[in-house]
PDB file of C-alpha atoms in Angstrom:
ATOM      1  CA  MET A   1       0.000   0.000   0.000  1.00 58.00           C
ATOM      2  CA  SER A   2       2.828   2.325   0.877  1.00 57.00           C
ATOM      3  CA  ARG A   3       4.372   1.656  -2.512  1.00 63.00           C
ATOM      4  CA  ILE A   4       1.183   2.844  -4.197  1.00 67.00           C
ATOM      5  CA  TYR A   5       1.308   6.086  -2.222  1.00 64.00           C
ATOM      6  CA  LEU A   6       4.922   6.532  -3.166  1.00 64.00           C
ATOM      7  CA  ILE A   7       4.136   6.014  -6.850  1.00 69.00           C
ATOM      8  CA  LEU A   8       1.189   8.430  -6.694  1.00 66.00           C
ATOM      9  CA  GLY A   9       3.335  10.989  -4.909  1.00 67.00           C
ATOM     10  CA  PHE A  10       6.064  10.637  -7.518  1.00 68.00           C
ATOM     11  CA  ILE A  11       3.515  11.091 -10.317  1.00 73.00           C
ATOM     12  CA  LEU A  12       2.098  14.217  -8.652  1.00 70.00           C
ATOM     13  CA  ILE A  13       5.580  15.667  -8.212  1.00 74.00           C
ATOM     14  CA  LEU A  14       6.372  14.897 -11.853  1.00 70.00           C
ATOM     15  CA  ILE A  15       3.155  16.566 -13.060  1.00 75.00           C
ATOM     16  CA  PHE A  16       3.823  19.580 -10.871  1.00 68.00           C
ATOM     17  CA  GLY A  17       7.360  19.853 -12.253  1.00 68.00           C
ATOM     18  CA  VAL A  18       6.132  19.684 -15.850  1.00 66.00           C
ATOM     19  CA  ILE A  19       3.642  22.472 -15.117  1.00 72.00           C
ATOM     20  CA  LEU A  20       6.392  24.633 -13.618  1.00 68.00           C
ATOM     21  CA  ILE A  21       8.681  24.059 -16.600  1.00 68.00           C
ATOM     22  CA  PHE A  22       5.881  24.826 -19.070  1.00 63.00           C
ATOM     23  CA  THR A  23       4.929  27.987 -17.210  1.00 67.00           C
ATOM     24  CA  TYR A  24       8.536  29.166 -17.047  1.00 63.00           C
ATOM     25  CA  PHE A  25       9.379  28.743 -20.731  1.00 61.00           C
ATOM     26  CA  PHE A  26       6.078  29.707 -22.319  1.00 59.00           C
ATOM     27  CA  SER A  27       4.904  32.572 -20.128  1.00 58.00           C
ATOM     28  CA  PRO A  28       4.458  35.951 -21.959  1.00 54.00           C
ATOM     29  CA  SER A  29       7.352  37.496 -20.020  1.00 51.00           C
ATOM     30  CA  LYS A  30       9.736  34.865 -21.408  1.00 48.00           C
ATOM     31  CA  ALA A  31       8.407  34.817 -24.936  1.00 48.00           C
ATOM     32  CA  PRO A  32      10.945  36.159 -27.416  1.00 51.00           C
ATOM     33  CA  SER A  33      10.286  39.850 -27.971  1.00 52.00           C
ATOM     34  CA  LYS A  34      10.135  41.449 -31.362  1.00 53.00           C
ATOM     35  CA  PRO A  35      12.787  44.002 -32.143  1.00 50.00           C
ATOM     36  CA  PRO A  36      11.410  47.524 -31.758  1.00 50.00           C
ATOM     37  CA  GLU A  37      10.268  49.225 -34.918  1.00 49.00           C
ATOM     38  CA  THR A  38      12.667  51.775 -36.253  1.00 42.00           C
ATOM     39  CA  LYS A  39      10.925  54.803 -37.670  1.00 41.00           C
ATOM     40  CA  THR A  40      12.790  56.973 -40.087  1.00 40.00           C
ATOM     41  CA  PHE A  41      12.149  60.721 -40.226  1.00 39.00           C
ATOM     42  CA  SER A  42      12.773  62.699 -43.364  1.00 41.00           C
ATOM     43  CA  PRO A  43      12.374  66.376 -42.562  1.00 42.00           C
ATOM     44  CA  LYS A  44      10.582  68.407 -45.171  1.00 43.00           C
ATOM     45  CA  PRO A  45      12.249  71.620 -46.189  1.00 44.00           C
ATOM     46  CA  SER A  46      10.752  74.583 -44.385  1.00 42.00           C
ATOM     47  CA  GLY A  47       9.601  77.663 -46.198  1.00 42.00           C
ATOM     48  CA  SER A  48      12.777  79.539 -45.320  1.00 43.00           C
ATOM     49  CA  THR A  49      14.937  76.659 -46.567  1.00 43.00           C
ATOM     50  CA  ALA A  50      13.060  76.517 -49.828  1.00 43.00           C
ATOM     51  CA  LEU A  51      13.286  80.288 -50.248  1.00 47.00           C
ATOM     52  CA  SER A  52      16.970  80.294 -49.408  1.00 57.00           C
ATOM     53  CA  THR A  53      17.693  78.737 -52.800  1.00 74.00           C
ATOM     54  CA  THR A  54      16.744  82.096 -54.328  1.00 81.00           C
ATOM     55  CA  PRO A  55      19.480  84.683 -53.769  1.00 86.00           C
ATOM     56  CA  LEU A  56      18.409  87.765 -51.867  1.00 88.00           C
ATOM     57  CA  GLN A  57      18.244  90.729 -54.231  1.00 90.00           C
ATOM     58  CA  VAL A  58      17.293  94.382 -53.917  1.00 93.00           C
ATOM     59  CA  ILE A  59      14.446  95.483 -56.179  1.00 93.00           C
ATOM     60  CA  SER A  60      14.283  99.175 -55.318  1.00 93.00           C
ATOM     61  CA  THR A  61      15.396 101.743 -52.767  1.00 94.00           C
ATOM     62  CA  THR A  62      14.234 105.070 -51.433  1.00 92.00           C
ATOM     63  CA  PRO A  63      16.108 107.300 -52.035  1.00 93.00           C
ATOM     64  CA  THR A  64      17.211 105.924 -55.383  1.00 93.00           C
ATOM     65  CA  ASN A  65      20.875 105.373 -56.128  1.00 95.00           C
ATOM     66  CA  ASN A  66      22.776 108.617 -56.807  1.00 94.00           C
ATOM     67  CA  GLN A  67      19.786 110.772 -55.906  1.00 93.00           C
ATOM     68  CA  THR A  68      20.706 114.358 -55.067  1.00 92.00           C
ATOM     69  CA  ASN A  69      19.215 117.120 -52.924  1.00 91.00           C
ATOM     70  CA  GLN A  70      17.446 114.572 -50.721  1.00 90.00           C
ATOM     71  CA  SER A  71      15.400 115.701 -47.722  1.00 88.00           C
ATOM     72  CA  LEU A  72      17.165 115.713 -44.360  1.00 89.00           C
ATOM     73  CA  LYS A  73      14.099 113.990 -42.868  1.00 85.00           C
ATOM     74  CA  THR A  74      14.352 110.875 -44.987  1.00 87.00           C
ATOM     75  CA  VAL A  75      13.241 107.377 -44.040  1.00 88.00           C
ATOM     76  CA  ILE A  76      15.429 105.028 -46.063  1.00 93.00           C
ATOM     77  CA  SER A  77      13.681 101.948 -47.457  1.00 92.00           C
ATOM     78  CA  VAL A  78      15.030  98.891 -49.257  1.00 93.00           C
ATOM     79  CA  GLU A  79      12.688  96.496 -51.072  1.00 92.00           C
ATOM     80  CA  PHE A  80      13.848  92.884 -51.586  1.00 92.00           C
ATOM     81  CA  ASN A  81      12.720  90.143 -53.945  1.00 92.00           C
ATOM     82  CA  LYS A  82      11.660  88.024 -50.950  1.00 91.00           C
ATOM     83  CA  GLN A  83      11.115  88.495 -47.245  1.00 87.00           C
ATOM     84  CA  PRO A  84      14.385  88.159 -45.316  1.00 87.00           C
ATOM     85  CA  PHE A  85      14.869  87.729 -41.600  1.00 85.00           C
ATOM     86  CA  LEU A  86      15.962  90.916 -39.888  1.00 81.00           C
ATOM     87  CA  SER A  87      18.588  88.903 -37.991  1.00 81.00           C
ATOM     88  CA  ASP A  88      20.094  87.826 -41.334  1.00 85.00           C
ATOM     89  CA  LEU A  89      20.765  91.392 -42.490  1.00 88.00           C
ATOM     90  CA  GLN A  90      23.663  93.688 -41.746  1.00 90.00           C
ATOM     91  CA  VAL A  91      23.237  97.400 -42.448  1.00 92.00           C
ATOM     92  CA  PHE A  92      26.068  99.889 -42.770  1.00 93.00           C
ATOM     93  CA  VAL A  93      25.360 103.607 -43.156  1.00 94.00           C
ATOM     94  CA  SER A  94      28.021 106.245 -43.719  1.00 93.00           C
ATOM     95  CA  PRO A  95      28.348 108.770 -42.171  1.00 93.00           C
ATOM     96  CA  PRO A  96      27.323 106.826 -39.049  1.00 91.00           C
ATOM     97  CA  LEU A  97      23.920 107.714 -37.653  1.00 89.00           C
ATOM     98  CA  ASP A  98      21.565 106.485 -34.965  1.00 88.00           C
ATOM     99  CA  TYR A  99      18.630 104.638 -36.514  1.00 86.00           C
ATOM    100  CA  ALA A 100      16.021 101.934 -35.954  1.00 84.00           C
ATOM    101  CA  LEU A 101      15.398  99.026 -38.307  1.00 84.00           C
ATOM    102  CA  ASN A 102      11.910  97.813 -39.174  1.00 81.00           C
ATOM    103  CA  LEU A 103      10.995  95.004 -41.537  1.00 82.00           C
ATOM    104  CA  THR A 104       7.523  94.908 -43.088  1.00 80.00           C
ATOM    105  CA  GLU A 105       7.125  91.973 -45.454  1.00 80.00           C
ATOM    106  CA  ASN A 106       9.769  92.514 -48.165  1.00 87.00           C
ATOM    107  CA  VAL A 107      10.640  96.110 -47.247  1.00 89.00           C
ATOM    108  CA  LEU A 108      13.371  97.122 -44.804  1.00 90.00           C
ATOM    109  CA  TYR A 109      12.970 100.581 -43.278  1.00 89.00           C
ATOM    110  CA  ILE A 110      15.986 102.435 -41.884  1.00 91.00           C
ATOM    111  CA  ASN A 111      14.540 105.135 -39.646  1.00 86.00           C
ATOM    112  CA  PRO A 112      17.045 107.826 -38.631  1.00 88.00           C
ATOM    113  CA  LYS A 113      16.393 109.154 -35.130  1.00 85.00           C
ATOM    114  CA  ALA A 114      17.606 112.603 -36.154  1.00 86.00           C
ATOM    115  CA  ASP A 115      17.850 114.640 -39.341  1.00 88.00           C
ATOM    116  CA  LEU A 116      20.507 113.573 -41.824  1.00 92.00           C
ATOM    117  CA  GLN A 117      23.566 115.759 -42.310  1.00 92.00           C
ATOM    118  CA  LYS A 118      22.987 118.426 -44.940  1.00 91.00           C
ATOM    119  CA  ASN A 119      24.939 118.565 -48.209  1.00 94.00           C
ATOM    120  CA  THR A 120      26.452 115.159 -47.443  1.00 94.00           C
ATOM    121  CA  LEU A 121      26.999 111.978 -49.443  1.00 95.00           C
ATOM    122  CA  HIS A 122      25.331 109.094 -47.600  1.00 96.00           C
ATOM    123  CA  ILE A 123      26.259 105.499 -48.427  1.00 95.00           C
ATOM    124  CA  VAL A 124      24.086 102.515 -47.498  1.00 95.00           C
ATOM    125  CA  LYS A 125      25.388  98.944 -47.690  1.00 94.00           C
ATOM    126  CA  ILE A 126      23.245  95.851 -47.153  1.00 93.00           C
ATOM    127  CA  SER A 127      24.968  92.526 -46.428  1.00 90.00           C
ATOM    128  CA  ASP A 128      23.777  89.067 -45.435  1.00 86.00           C
ATOM    129  CA  SER A 129      24.617  87.388 -42.128  1.00 80.00           C
ATOM    130  CA  SER A 130      27.875  86.055 -43.607  1.00 81.00           C
ATOM    131  CA  GLY A 131      29.035  89.535 -44.546  1.00 81.00           C
ATOM    132  CA  ASN A 132      28.441  89.086 -48.277  1.00 85.00           C
ATOM    133  CA  GLN A 133      27.354  92.395 -49.758  1.00 88.00           C
ATOM    134  CA  VAL A 134      23.874  92.250 -51.271  1.00 89.00           C
ATOM    135  CA  TYR A 135      23.572  95.847 -52.439  1.00 92.00           C
ATOM    136  CA  GLN A 136      25.072  99.307 -52.066  1.00 95.00           C
ATOM    137  CA  PHE A 137      23.609 102.657 -52.993  1.00 95.00           C
ATOM    138  CA  SER A 138      24.230 106.288 -52.175  1.00 95.00           C
ATOM    139  CA  PHE A 139      22.442 109.611 -52.178  1.00 95.00           C
ATOM    140  CA  THR A 140      23.276 113.210 -51.371  1.00 94.00           C
ATOM    141  CA  THR A 141      21.270 115.432 -49.068  1.00 92.00           C
ATOM    142  CA  GLY A 142      20.456 119.075 -49.680  1.00 89.00           C
ATOM    143  CA  ASP A 143      20.211 121.764 -47.027  1.00 82.00           C
ATOM    144  CA  ASN A 144      16.431 121.830 -46.612  1.00 70.00           C
ATOM    145  CA  PRO A 145      14.694 119.365 -44.244  1.00 65.00           C
ATOM    146  CA  ALA A 146      11.750 118.850 -46.577  1.00 57.00           C
ATOM    147  CA  ILE A 147      13.028 119.438 -50.116  1.00 48.00           C
ATOM    148  CA  ASN A 148      12.780 116.778 -52.798  1.00 48.00           C
ATOM    149  CA  THR A 149      13.585 117.835 -56.343  1.00 47.00           C
ATOM    150  CA  ASN A 150      13.982 114.422 -57.949  1.00 49.00           C
ATOM    151  CA  PRO A 151      12.459 114.734 -61.431  1.00 49.00           C
ATOM    152  CA  ASP A 152      10.848 111.280 -61.312  1.00 57.00           C
ATOM    153  CA  LYS A 153       7.693 112.515 -59.575  1.00 63.00           C
ATOM    154  CA  GLU A 154       5.538 109.562 -60.635  1.00 70.00           C
ATOM    155  CA  PHE A 155       7.972 107.114 -59.055  1.00 63.00           C
ATOM    156  CA  PHE A 156       8.013 108.967 -55.745  1.00 68.00           C
ATOM    157  CA  ASP A 157       4.258 109.397 -55.742  1.00 76.00           C
ATOM    158  CA  LYS A 158       4.004 105.607 -55.966  1.00 76.00           C
ATOM    159  CA  GLN A 159       6.594 105.226 -53.186  1.00 74.00           C
ATOM    160  CA  ASP A 160       4.602 107.595 -50.984  1.00 80.00           C
ATOM    161  CA  GLU A 161       1.384 105.738 -51.701  1.00 84.00           C
ATOM    162  CA  ASP A 162       2.958 102.400 -50.796  1.00 81.00           C
ATOM    163  CA  LEU A 163       4.388 103.846 -47.596  1.00 83.00           C
ATOM    164  CA  ARG A 164       1.013 105.329 -46.613  1.00 87.00           C
ATOM    165  CA  ASN A 165      -0.660 101.962 -47.098  1.00 87.00           C
ATOM    166  CA  ILE A 166       2.002  99.846 -45.382  1.00 86.00           C
ATOM    167  CA  ARG A 167       3.310 102.170 -42.662  1.00 87.00           C
ATOM    168  CA  PRO A 168       1.296 105.389 -42.314  1.00 90.00           C
ATOM    169  CA  ASP A 169       3.289 106.189 -39.166  1.00 89.00           C
ATOM    170  CA  LEU A 170       6.520 106.340 -41.181  1.00 85.00           C
ATOM    171  CA  TYR A 171       4.813 108.548 -43.730  1.00 87.00           C
ATOM    172  CA  VAL A 172       3.734 111.005 -41.005  1.00 91.00           C
ATOM    173  CA  PHE A 173       7.168 110.685 -39.365  1.00 88.00           C
ATOM    174  CA  ASP A 174       8.640 112.147 -42.549  1.00 83.00           C
ATOM    175  CA  LYS A 175       6.226 115.120 -42.284  1.00 88.00           C
ATOM    176  CA  THR A 176       6.943 116.047 -38.682  1.00 89.00           C
ATOM    177  CA  PRO A 177       7.492 118.172 -36.728  1.00 91.00           C
ATOM    178  CA  HIS A 178       4.628 120.337 -37.940  1.00 93.00           C
ATOM    179  CA  SER A 179       2.989 123.294 -36.238  1.00 93.00           C
ATOM    180  CA  THR A 180      -0.139 125.425 -36.737  1.00 94.00           C
ATOM    181  CA  ASP A 181      -1.979 127.977 -34.610  1.00 94.00           C
ATOM    182  CA  LYS A 182      -4.110 125.114 -33.233  1.00 93.00           C
ATOM    183  CA  PHE A 183      -1.558 122.394 -32.536  1.00 95.00           C
ATOM    184  CA  SER A 184       1.972 121.126 -32.999  1.00 95.00           C
ATOM    185  CA  ILE A 185       2.801 117.500 -33.773  1.00 95.00           C
ATOM    186  CA  GLN A 186       6.086 115.674 -33.403  1.00 93.00           C
ATOM    187  CA  ALA A 187       7.236 112.067 -33.511  1.00 89.00           C
ATOM    188  CA  GLY A 188       7.290 110.253 -30.187  1.00 88.00           C
ATOM    189  CA  GLU A 189       8.987 106.996 -29.315  1.00 85.00           C
ATOM    190  CA  LEU A 190       9.317 103.865 -31.421  1.00 81.00           C
ATOM    191  CA  LYS A 191       6.993 101.313 -29.810  1.00 81.00           C
ATOM    192  CA  PRO A 192       7.343  97.532 -30.316  1.00 75.00           C
ATOM    193  CA  GLN A 193       3.697  96.580 -29.680  1.00 73.00           C
ATOM    194  CA  PRO A 194       1.382  95.459 -31.199  1.00 76.00           C
ATOM    195  CA  THR A 195       3.752  95.880 -34.140  1.00 77.00           C
ATOM    196  CA  SER A 196       6.709  98.210 -34.421  1.00 75.00           C
ATOM    197  CA  HIS A 197       5.441 101.762 -34.975  1.00 83.00           C
ATOM    198  CA  TYR A 198       6.092 105.394 -34.150  1.00 85.00           C
ATOM    199  CA  SER A 199       3.810 107.254 -31.783  1.00 91.00           C
ATOM    200  CA  PHE A 200       3.053 110.963 -32.141  1.00 94.00           C
ATOM    201  CA  ILE A 201       2.674 113.729 -29.576  1.00 94.00           C
ATOM    202  CA  VAL A 202       0.170 116.486 -30.325  1.00 94.00           C
ATOM    203  CA  THR A 203       0.457 119.630 -28.210  1.00 94.00           C
ATOM    204  CA  LEU A 204      -2.761 121.632 -27.989  1.00 94.00           C
ATOM    205  CA  LYS A 205      -2.494 125.384 -28.587  1.00 92.00           C
ATOM    206  CA  ASP A 206      -6.224 125.913 -28.252  1.00 88.00           C
ATOM    207  CA  LYS A 207      -8.372 125.149 -25.210  1.00 88.00           C
ATOM    208  CA  ASN A 208     -11.066 123.676 -27.425  1.00 91.00           C
ATOM    209  CA  GLU A 209      -9.789 120.111 -27.858  1.00 90.00           C
ATOM    210  CA  ALA A 210     -12.547 119.252 -30.322  1.00 90.00           C
ATOM    211  CA  GLU A 211     -11.432 122.026 -32.669  1.00 92.00           C
ATOM    212  CA  VAL A 212      -7.810 120.933 -32.311  1.00 91.00           C
ATOM    213  CA  LYS A 213      -8.715 117.382 -33.314  1.00 92.00           C
ATOM    214  CA  ILE A 214     -10.620 118.690 -36.331  1.00 93.00           C
ATOM    215  CA  ALA A 215      -7.615 120.812 -37.341  1.00 93.00           C
ATOM    216  CA  LEU A 216      -5.291 117.822 -36.922  1.00 94.00           C
ATOM    217  CA  TYR A 217      -7.641 115.632 -38.947  1.00 94.00           C
ATOM    218  CA  ASN A 218      -7.775 118.196 -41.751  1.00 94.00           C
ATOM    219  CA  TRP A 219      -3.977 118.392 -41.820  1.00 95.00           C
ATOM    220  CA  LEU A 220      -3.619 114.612 -41.957  1.00 95.00           C
ATOM    221  CA  ARG A 221      -6.105 114.531 -44.820  1.00 94.00           C
ATOM    222  CA  SER A 222      -4.174 117.294 -46.580  1.00 94.00           C
ATOM    223  CA  ILE A 223      -1.078 115.069 -46.675  1.00 93.00           C
ATOM    224  CA  GLN A 224      -3.177 112.405 -48.422  1.00 93.00           C
ATOM    225  CA  LEU A 225      -3.951 110.110 -45.500  1.00 93.00           C
ATOM    226  CA  THR A 226      -7.295 108.329 -45.589  1.00 93.00           C
ATOM    227  CA  ASP A 227      -9.539 107.722 -42.582  1.00 93.00           C
ATOM    228  CA  GLU A 228      -8.196 104.167 -42.471  1.00 92.00           C
ATOM    229  CA  HIS A 229      -4.607 105.442 -42.326  1.00 93.00           C
ATOM    230  CA  ILE A 230      -5.462 107.964 -39.603  1.00 93.00           C
ATOM    231  CA  GLN A 231      -7.134 105.330 -37.425  1.00 92.00           C
ATOM    232  CA  LYS A 232      -3.872 103.362 -37.380  1.00 91.00           C
ATOM    233  CA  LEU A 233      -1.871 106.266 -35.921  1.00 94.00           C
ATOM    234  CA  ASP A 234      -0.855 106.214 -32.261  1.00 93.00           C
ATOM    235  CA  ILE A 235      -1.537 109.812 -31.128  1.00 93.00           C
ATOM    236  CA  GLU A 236      -1.170 111.277 -27.651  1.00 92.00           C
ATOM    237  CA  TYR A 237      -2.645 114.702 -26.864  1.00 92.00           C
ATOM    238  CA  ARG A 238      -1.011 117.049 -24.370  1.00 90.00           C
TER     239      ARG A 238
END
């Protein structure tokens, strides 16, 4: 009888051992794992990369090259064939002057913070971030802050129209300071928000503020600004 129990015990131990072996080798944790998938990433060229294949070129400038008798209150503009990054441009102006740079789409504006030197040859050089010269032009100032005797009037009328539509503040900047018996207006600071723009300070010479605002409005209209242009101006009354 004891032999039977021994045999049964041996069989049970054997079965239990087989179960353990089966569980060990065929459990999910021991199953051979598949090698992880390797995903390849092929970056698509960004817009700037695609555009970089086209060399940066200057289409037009204001003032034009070799222009003479230019106003001392000139905002210099350079139009490119594509929109560059401001950080990729190097600007050299001679004689040296203090200025601010603004980029609106394809047009770079060089805004002097003071009148240009009179009867002086000014040279402007534009280079890329590597120092390669893109364009150079020059112009000569006269001795009047507001004179412009360039014979190509149609060209400059178009330049003025474009400037009014794109940056009316720069257009007014070129017309200030201005004074009447009702008010005086001068350029204020260059503000970065919401987009880079010049503010203007209007000093009241009449106690009737409503009449002053009408006089200012009439003057702005007289320099060919529309209501839409005027609404974009940042004006502070004092």
